[in-house]
Coordinates of C-alpha atoms and ligand atoms in Angstrom, one line a residue:
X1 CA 0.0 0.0 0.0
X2 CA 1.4 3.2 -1.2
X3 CA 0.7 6.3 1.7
X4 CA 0.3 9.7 0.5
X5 CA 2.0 12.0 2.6
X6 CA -1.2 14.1 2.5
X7 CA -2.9 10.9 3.9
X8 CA -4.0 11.8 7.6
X9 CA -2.6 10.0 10.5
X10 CA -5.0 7.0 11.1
X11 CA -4.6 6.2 7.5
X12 CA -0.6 5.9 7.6
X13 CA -0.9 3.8 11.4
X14 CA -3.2 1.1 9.3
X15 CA -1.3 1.6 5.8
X16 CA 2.3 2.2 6.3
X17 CA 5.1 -0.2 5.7
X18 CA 1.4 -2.6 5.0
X19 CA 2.4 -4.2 2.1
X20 CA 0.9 -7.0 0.1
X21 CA 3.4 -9.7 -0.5
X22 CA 3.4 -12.7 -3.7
X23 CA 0.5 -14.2 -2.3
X24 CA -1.9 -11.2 -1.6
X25 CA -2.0 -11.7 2.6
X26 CA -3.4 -8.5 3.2
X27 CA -1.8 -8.8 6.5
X28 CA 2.5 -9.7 5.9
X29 CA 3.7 -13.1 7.0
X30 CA 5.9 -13.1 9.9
X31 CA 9.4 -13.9 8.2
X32 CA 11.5 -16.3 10.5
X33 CA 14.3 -17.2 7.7
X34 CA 17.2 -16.6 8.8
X35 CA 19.0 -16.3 5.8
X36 CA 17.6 -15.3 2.2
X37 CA 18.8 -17.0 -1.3
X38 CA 21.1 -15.6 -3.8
X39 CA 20.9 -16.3 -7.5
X40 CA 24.6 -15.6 -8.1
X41 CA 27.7 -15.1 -4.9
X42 CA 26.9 -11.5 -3.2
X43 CA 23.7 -11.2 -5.8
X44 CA 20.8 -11.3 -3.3
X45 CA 17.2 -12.5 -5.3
X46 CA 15.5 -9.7 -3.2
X47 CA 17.1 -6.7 -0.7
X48 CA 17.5 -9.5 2.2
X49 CA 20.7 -11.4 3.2
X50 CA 21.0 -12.3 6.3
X51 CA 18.2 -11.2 9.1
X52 CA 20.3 -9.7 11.5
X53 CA 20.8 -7.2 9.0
X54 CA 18.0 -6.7 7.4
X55 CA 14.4 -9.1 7.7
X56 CA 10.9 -7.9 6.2
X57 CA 8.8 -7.6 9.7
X58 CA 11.4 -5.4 10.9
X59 CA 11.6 -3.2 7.5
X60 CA 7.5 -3.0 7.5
X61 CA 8.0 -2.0 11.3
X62 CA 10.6 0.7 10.6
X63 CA 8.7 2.2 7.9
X64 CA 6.1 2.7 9.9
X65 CA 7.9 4.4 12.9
X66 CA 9.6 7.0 9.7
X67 CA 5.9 7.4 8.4
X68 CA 4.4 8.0 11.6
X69 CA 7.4 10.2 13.1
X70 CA 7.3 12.7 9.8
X71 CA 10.8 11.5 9.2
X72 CA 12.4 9.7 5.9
X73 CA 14.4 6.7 8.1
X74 CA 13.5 4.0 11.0
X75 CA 15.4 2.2 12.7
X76 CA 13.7 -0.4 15.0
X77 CA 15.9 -2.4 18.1
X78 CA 15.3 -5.1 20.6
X79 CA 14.8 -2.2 23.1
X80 CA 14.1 1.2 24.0
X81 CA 17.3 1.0 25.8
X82 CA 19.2 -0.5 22.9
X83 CA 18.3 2.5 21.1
X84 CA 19.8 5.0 23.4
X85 CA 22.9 2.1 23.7
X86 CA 23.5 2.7 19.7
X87 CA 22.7 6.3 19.2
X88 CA 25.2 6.9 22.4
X89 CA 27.8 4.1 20.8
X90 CA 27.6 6.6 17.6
X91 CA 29.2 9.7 19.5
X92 CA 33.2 9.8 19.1
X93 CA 35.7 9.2 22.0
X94 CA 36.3 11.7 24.2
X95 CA 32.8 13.6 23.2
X96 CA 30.7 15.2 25.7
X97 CA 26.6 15.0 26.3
X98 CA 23.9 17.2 28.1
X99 CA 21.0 16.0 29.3
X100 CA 18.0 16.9 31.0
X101 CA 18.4 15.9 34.6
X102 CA 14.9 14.1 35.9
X103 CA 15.6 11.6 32.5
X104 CA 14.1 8.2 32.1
X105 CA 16.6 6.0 35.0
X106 CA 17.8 3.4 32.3
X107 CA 18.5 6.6 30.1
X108 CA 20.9 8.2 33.2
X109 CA 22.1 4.9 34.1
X110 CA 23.9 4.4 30.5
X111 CA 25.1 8.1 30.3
X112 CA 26.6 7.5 34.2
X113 CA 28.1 3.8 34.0
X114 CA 28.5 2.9 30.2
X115 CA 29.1 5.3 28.3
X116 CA 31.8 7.2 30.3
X117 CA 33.4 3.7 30.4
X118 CA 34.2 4.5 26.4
X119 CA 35.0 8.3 27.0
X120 CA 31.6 10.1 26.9
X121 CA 31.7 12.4 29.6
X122 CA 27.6 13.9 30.5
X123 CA 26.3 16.7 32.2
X124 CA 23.1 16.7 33.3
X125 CA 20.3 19.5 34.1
X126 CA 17.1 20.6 35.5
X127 CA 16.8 24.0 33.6
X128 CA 18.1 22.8 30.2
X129 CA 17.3 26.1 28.4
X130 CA 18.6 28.9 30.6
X131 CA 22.3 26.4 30.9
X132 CA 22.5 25.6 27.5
X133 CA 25.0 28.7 27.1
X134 CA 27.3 27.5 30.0
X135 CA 26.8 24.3 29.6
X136 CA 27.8 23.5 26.1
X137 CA 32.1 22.8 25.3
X138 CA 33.2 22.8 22.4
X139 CA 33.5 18.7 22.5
X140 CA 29.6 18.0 23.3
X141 CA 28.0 16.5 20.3
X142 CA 24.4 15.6 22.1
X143 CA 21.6 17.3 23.9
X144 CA 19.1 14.7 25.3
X145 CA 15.7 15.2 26.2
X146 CA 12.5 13.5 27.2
X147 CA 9.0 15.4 27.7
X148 CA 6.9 15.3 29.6
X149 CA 9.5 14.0 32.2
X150 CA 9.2 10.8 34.0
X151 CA 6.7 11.0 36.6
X152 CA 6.5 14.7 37.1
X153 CA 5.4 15.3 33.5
X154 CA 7.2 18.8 32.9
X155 CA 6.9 19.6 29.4
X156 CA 9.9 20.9 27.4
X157 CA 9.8 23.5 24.1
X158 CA 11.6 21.2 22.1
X159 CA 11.5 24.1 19.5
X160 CA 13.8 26.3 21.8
X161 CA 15.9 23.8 22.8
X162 CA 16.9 23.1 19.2
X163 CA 17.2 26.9 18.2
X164 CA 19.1 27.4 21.1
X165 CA 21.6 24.9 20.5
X166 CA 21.9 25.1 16.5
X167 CA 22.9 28.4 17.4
X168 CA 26.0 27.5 19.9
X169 CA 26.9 25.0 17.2
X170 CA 25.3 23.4 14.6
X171 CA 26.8 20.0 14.8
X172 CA 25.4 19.2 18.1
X173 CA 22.7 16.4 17.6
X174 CA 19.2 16.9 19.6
X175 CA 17.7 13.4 20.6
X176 CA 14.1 13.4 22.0
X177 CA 12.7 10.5 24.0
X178 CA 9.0 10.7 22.7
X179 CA 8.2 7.7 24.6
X180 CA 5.4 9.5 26.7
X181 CA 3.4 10.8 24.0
X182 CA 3.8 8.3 21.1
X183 CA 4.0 10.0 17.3
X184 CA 0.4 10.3 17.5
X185 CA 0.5 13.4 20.5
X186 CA 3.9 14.5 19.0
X187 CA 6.5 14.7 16.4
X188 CA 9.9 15.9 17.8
X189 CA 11.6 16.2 14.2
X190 CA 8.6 18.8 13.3
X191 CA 10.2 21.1 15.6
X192 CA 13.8 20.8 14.3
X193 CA 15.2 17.8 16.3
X194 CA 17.7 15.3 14.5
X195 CA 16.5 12.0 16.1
X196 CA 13.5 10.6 17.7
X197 CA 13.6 7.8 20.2
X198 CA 10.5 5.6 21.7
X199 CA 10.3 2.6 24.0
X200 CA 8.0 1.4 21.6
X201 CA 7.6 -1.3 24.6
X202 CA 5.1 1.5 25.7
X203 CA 2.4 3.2 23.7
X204 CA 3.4 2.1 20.0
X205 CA 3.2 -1.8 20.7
X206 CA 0.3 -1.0 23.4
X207 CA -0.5 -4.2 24.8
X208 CA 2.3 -5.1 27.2
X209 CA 3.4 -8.1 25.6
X210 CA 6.8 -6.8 23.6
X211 CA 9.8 -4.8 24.7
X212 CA 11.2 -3.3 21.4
X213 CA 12.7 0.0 20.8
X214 CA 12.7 2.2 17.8
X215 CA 13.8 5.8 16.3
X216 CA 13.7 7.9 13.4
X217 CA 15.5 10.8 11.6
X218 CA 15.0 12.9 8.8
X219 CA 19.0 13.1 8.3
X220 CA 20.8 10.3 5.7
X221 CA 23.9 10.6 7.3
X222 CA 23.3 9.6 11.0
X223 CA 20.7 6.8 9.7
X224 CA 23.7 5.3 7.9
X225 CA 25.9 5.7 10.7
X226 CA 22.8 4.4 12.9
X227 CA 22.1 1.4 10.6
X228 CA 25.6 0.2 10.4
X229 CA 25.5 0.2 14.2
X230 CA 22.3 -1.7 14.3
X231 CA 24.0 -4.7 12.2
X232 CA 27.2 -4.5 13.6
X233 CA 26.1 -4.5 17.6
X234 CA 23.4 -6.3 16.6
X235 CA 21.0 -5.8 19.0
X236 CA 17.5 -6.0 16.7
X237 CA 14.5 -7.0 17.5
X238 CA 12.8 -10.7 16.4
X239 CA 10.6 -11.1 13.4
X240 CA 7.5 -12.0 16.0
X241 CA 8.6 -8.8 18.2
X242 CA 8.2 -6.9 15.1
X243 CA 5.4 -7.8 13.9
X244 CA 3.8 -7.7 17.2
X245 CA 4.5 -4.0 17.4
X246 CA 3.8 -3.2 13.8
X247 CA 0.3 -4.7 15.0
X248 CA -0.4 -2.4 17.7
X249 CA 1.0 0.7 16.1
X250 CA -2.0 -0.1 13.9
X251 CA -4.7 1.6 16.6
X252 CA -2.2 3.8 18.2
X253 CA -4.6 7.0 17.1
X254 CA -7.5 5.6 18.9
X255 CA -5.6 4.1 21.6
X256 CA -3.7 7.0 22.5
X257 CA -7.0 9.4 21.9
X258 CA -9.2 7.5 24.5
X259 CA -6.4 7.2 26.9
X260 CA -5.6 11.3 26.7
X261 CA -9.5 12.0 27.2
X262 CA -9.3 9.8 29.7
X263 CA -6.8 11.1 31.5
X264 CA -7.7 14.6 31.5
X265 CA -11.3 13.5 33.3
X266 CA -9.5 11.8 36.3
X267 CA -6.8 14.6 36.5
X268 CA -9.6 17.3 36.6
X269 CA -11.5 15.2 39.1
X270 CA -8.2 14.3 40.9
X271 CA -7.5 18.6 41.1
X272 CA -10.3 18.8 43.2
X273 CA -10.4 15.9 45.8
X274 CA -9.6 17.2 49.2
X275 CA -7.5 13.8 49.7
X276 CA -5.0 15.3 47.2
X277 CA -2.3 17.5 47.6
X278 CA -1.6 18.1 44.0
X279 CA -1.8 16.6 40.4
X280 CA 0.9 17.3 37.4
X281 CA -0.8 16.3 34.2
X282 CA -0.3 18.5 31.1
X283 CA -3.9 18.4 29.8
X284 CA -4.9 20.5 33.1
X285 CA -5.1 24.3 32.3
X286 CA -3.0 25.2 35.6
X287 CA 0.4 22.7 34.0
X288 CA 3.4 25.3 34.5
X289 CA 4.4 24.5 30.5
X290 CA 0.5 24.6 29.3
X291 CA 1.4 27.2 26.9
X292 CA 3.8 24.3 25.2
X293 CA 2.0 22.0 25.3
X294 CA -0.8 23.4 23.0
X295 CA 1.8 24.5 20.7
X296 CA 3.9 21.0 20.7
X297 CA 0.9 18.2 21.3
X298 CA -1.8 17.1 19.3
X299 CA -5.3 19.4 19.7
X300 CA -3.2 20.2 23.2
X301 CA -3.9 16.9 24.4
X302 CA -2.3 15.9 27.8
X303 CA -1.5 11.7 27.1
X304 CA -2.5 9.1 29.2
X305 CA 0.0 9.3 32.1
X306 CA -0.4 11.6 35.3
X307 CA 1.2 11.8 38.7
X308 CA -0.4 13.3 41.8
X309 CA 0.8 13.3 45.5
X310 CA -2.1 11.9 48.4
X311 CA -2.6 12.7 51.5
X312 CA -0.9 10.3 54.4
X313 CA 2.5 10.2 53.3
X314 CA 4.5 7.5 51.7
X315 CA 2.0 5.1 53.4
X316 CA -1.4 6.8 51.9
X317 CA 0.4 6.3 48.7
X318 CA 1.0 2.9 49.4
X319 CA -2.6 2.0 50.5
X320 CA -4.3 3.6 47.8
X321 CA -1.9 1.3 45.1
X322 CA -3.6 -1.7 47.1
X323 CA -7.1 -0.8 46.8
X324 CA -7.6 -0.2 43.1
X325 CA -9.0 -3.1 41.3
X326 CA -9.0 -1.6 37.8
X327 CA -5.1 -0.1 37.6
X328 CA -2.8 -2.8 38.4
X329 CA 0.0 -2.1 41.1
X330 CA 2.8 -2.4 38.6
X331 CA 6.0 -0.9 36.4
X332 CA 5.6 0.4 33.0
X333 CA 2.9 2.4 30.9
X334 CA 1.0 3.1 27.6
X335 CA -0.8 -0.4 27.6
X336 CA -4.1 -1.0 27.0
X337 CA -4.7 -1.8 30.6
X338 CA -4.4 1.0 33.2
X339 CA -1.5 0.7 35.9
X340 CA -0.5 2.7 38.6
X341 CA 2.7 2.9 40.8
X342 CA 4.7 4.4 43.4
X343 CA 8.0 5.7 41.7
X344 CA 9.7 6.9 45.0
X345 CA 9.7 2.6 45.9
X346 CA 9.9 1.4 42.2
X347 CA 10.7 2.7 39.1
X348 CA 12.9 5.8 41.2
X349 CA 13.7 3.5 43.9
X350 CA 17.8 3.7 42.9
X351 CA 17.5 7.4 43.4
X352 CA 19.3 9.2 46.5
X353 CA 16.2 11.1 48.4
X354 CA 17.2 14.7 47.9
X355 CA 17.9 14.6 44.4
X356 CA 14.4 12.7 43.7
X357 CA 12.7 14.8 45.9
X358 CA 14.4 18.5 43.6
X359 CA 12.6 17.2 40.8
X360 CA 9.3 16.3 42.5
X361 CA 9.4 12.8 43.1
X362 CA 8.1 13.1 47.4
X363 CA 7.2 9.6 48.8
X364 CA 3.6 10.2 48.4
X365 CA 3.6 10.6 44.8
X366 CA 1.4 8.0 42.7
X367 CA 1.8 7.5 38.8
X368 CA -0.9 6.5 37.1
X369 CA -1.1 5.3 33.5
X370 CA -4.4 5.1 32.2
X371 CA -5.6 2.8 30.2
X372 CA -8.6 2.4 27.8
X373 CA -11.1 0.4 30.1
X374 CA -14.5 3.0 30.2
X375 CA -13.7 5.6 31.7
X376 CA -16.8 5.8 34.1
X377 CA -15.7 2.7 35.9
X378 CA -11.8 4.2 35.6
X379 CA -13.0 7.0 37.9
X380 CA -15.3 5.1 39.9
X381 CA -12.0 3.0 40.7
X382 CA -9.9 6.1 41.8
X383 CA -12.7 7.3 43.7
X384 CA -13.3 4.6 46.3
X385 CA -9.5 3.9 46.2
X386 CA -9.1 7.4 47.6
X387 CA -12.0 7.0 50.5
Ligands
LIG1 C1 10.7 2.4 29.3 C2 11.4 3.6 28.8 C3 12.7 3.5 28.2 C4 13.4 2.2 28.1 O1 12.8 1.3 27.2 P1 12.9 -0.3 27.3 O2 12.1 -0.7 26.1 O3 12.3 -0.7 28.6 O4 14.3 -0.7 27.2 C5 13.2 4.7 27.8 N1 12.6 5.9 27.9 C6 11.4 6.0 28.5 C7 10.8 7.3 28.6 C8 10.8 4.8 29.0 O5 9.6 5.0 29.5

């Protein structure tokens, strides 16, 4: 199926990388060979070889992502975290990296103990666009970001970030970890950045069942230099993986929709409850960044994910995890299925008090990620969770 690049979203989620093989399956085999035939030595019958470096799931999957993301290249990977791995692997010796500082953990955890092991120094910081100046040498070659942040949901102008670093020096790559929104709330390269990263183990797949990671770029040259990292580390995802999450990316647009309306009826109902100290969530009109986030998401939608801090300390919050029956006490996000946590004990756990507790993460604060159950019984679950 050929997309238009005037075709609307929904129509490139269902239709992209969708094609029609010998046989006419209107949905594409899943591809398991290993290795592909050639009709003459180094003369390949088709564009396959050998899967690691190239198999048809993964190619459909990858065009796709590059469809989706308003960029010309994908790249897909056996995680989220393999992403980052490679497109950190790509920066030369002795380079230097800037990050925002409340990052996704796994994200700080490779900047801090792997990739300073092979002479990439990183800086990290909370107020990313007044540093910038001070912050950039003339060796740093990457400025990393992530909005909304992980679980305080700040929301960050990617526009202004890339302006303002373009102008320090143009050479300096910005990545943005879209995981949060998905390419149906936002498209980072729009705004100027040079790659796009997703945990597609998140919203894109949708249904908790595959960890997979992909990104996209509108630039030739750091595709190549991406691609020829993929084969050579060789950490890609399987045929099944990629079909799995080729599947899902399928009703992202609804998926993603319902969750954000969701989302913004518990947060607004959450806002008011006298058993709640306060809520982030980007959708509500009182979000610090709500200005951005009208400019930078789709019809200013807020996503599906929002944080609030109870009443009752570290132990209300851990009471009102136990008494939910729809949102599952458990890691991770963007499924179908709504789940809740408390990052402070779990996904934040590693991190030292006082620096959690600068960027917002307090003992009482509860993540929620909401799914797409109806949302009536949703808030009727939060509701007698909270009495
Ligand atoms: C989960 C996540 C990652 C890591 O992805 P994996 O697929 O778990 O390796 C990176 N960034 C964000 C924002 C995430 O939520």
């Amino acid at each position: 199926m050929t997309v238009l690049p005037t075709d609307k979203f929904a129509t490139k989620a269902i239709h992209a990388g969708a094609h029609i093989d010998v046989h006419g399956s209107v949905i594409e085999p899943i591809s398991l060979s290993t290795t592909f035939k050639q009709s003459a030595p180094s003369q390949p019958i088709g564009i396959y070889e050998y899967s690691r470096s190239q198999n048809p799931n993964r190619k459909n999957l990858e065009e796709a992502i590059a469809t989706l993301e308003n960029g010309k290249y994908g790249l897909a990977f056996s995680s989220g975290s393999a992403t980052t791995a490679v497109i950190l692997q790509s920066l030369p010796q002795g380079s230097h990296s800037i990050s925002i500082g409340d990052v996704y953990g796994g994200t700080h955890r490779y900047f801090t103990k792997v990739a300073n092991a092979h002479g990439v120094e990183s800086t990290f910081s909370n107020n990313l666009i007044e540093e910038l100046p001070t912050l950039v040498k003339p060796n740093t070659r990457l400025v990393w970001i992530e909005s909304p942040t992980n679980p305080t949901l700040k929301v960050t102008d990617i526009q202004l970030v890339v302006d303002t670093v373009k102008k320090l020096n143009k050479d300096i790559l910005v990545v943005v970890d879209n995981t949060f929104l998905s390419p149906y709330l936002s498209n980072p390269l729009n705004f100027g950045a040079d790659i796009v990263v997703h945990s597609a183990t998140k919203y894109i797949n949708g249904h908790s069942d595959v960890v997979l990671g992909v990104l996209a770029t509108n630039s030739k040259e750091i595709y190549e230099r991406l691609q020829f990292l993929q084969n050579a580390i060789g950490a890609i995802p399987s045929p099944f993986d990629a079909w799995l999450a080729h599947r899902g990316l399928k009703t992202l647009h609804l998926r993603v929709r319902q969750a954000s309306l969701s989302a913004q009826k518990i947060a607004e109902f959450l806002a008011q409850d006298p058993n709640v100290i306060a809520v982030n969530y980007p959708g509500l009109e009182s979000h610090p960044n709500r200005d951005i986030v009208k400019k930078q998401h789709r019809d200013g939608l807020g996503g599906g994910m929002i944080s609030f801090r109870i009443k009752g300390g570290a132990e209300g919050a851990s009471k009102f995890t136990q008494k939910t029956r729809l949102f599952t006490l458990a890691e991770s996000l963007g499924g179908i299925e709504s789940l809740l946590e408390v990052p402070a004990v779990m996904t934040h756990g590693g991190i030292p008090k006082e620096a959690r507790e600068a960027t917002g993460v307090y003992d009482d604060l509860v993540r929620l990620s909401v799914g797409i159950e109806d949302v009536d019984d949703l808030l009727a679950d939060v509701k007698q969770a909270l009495n």
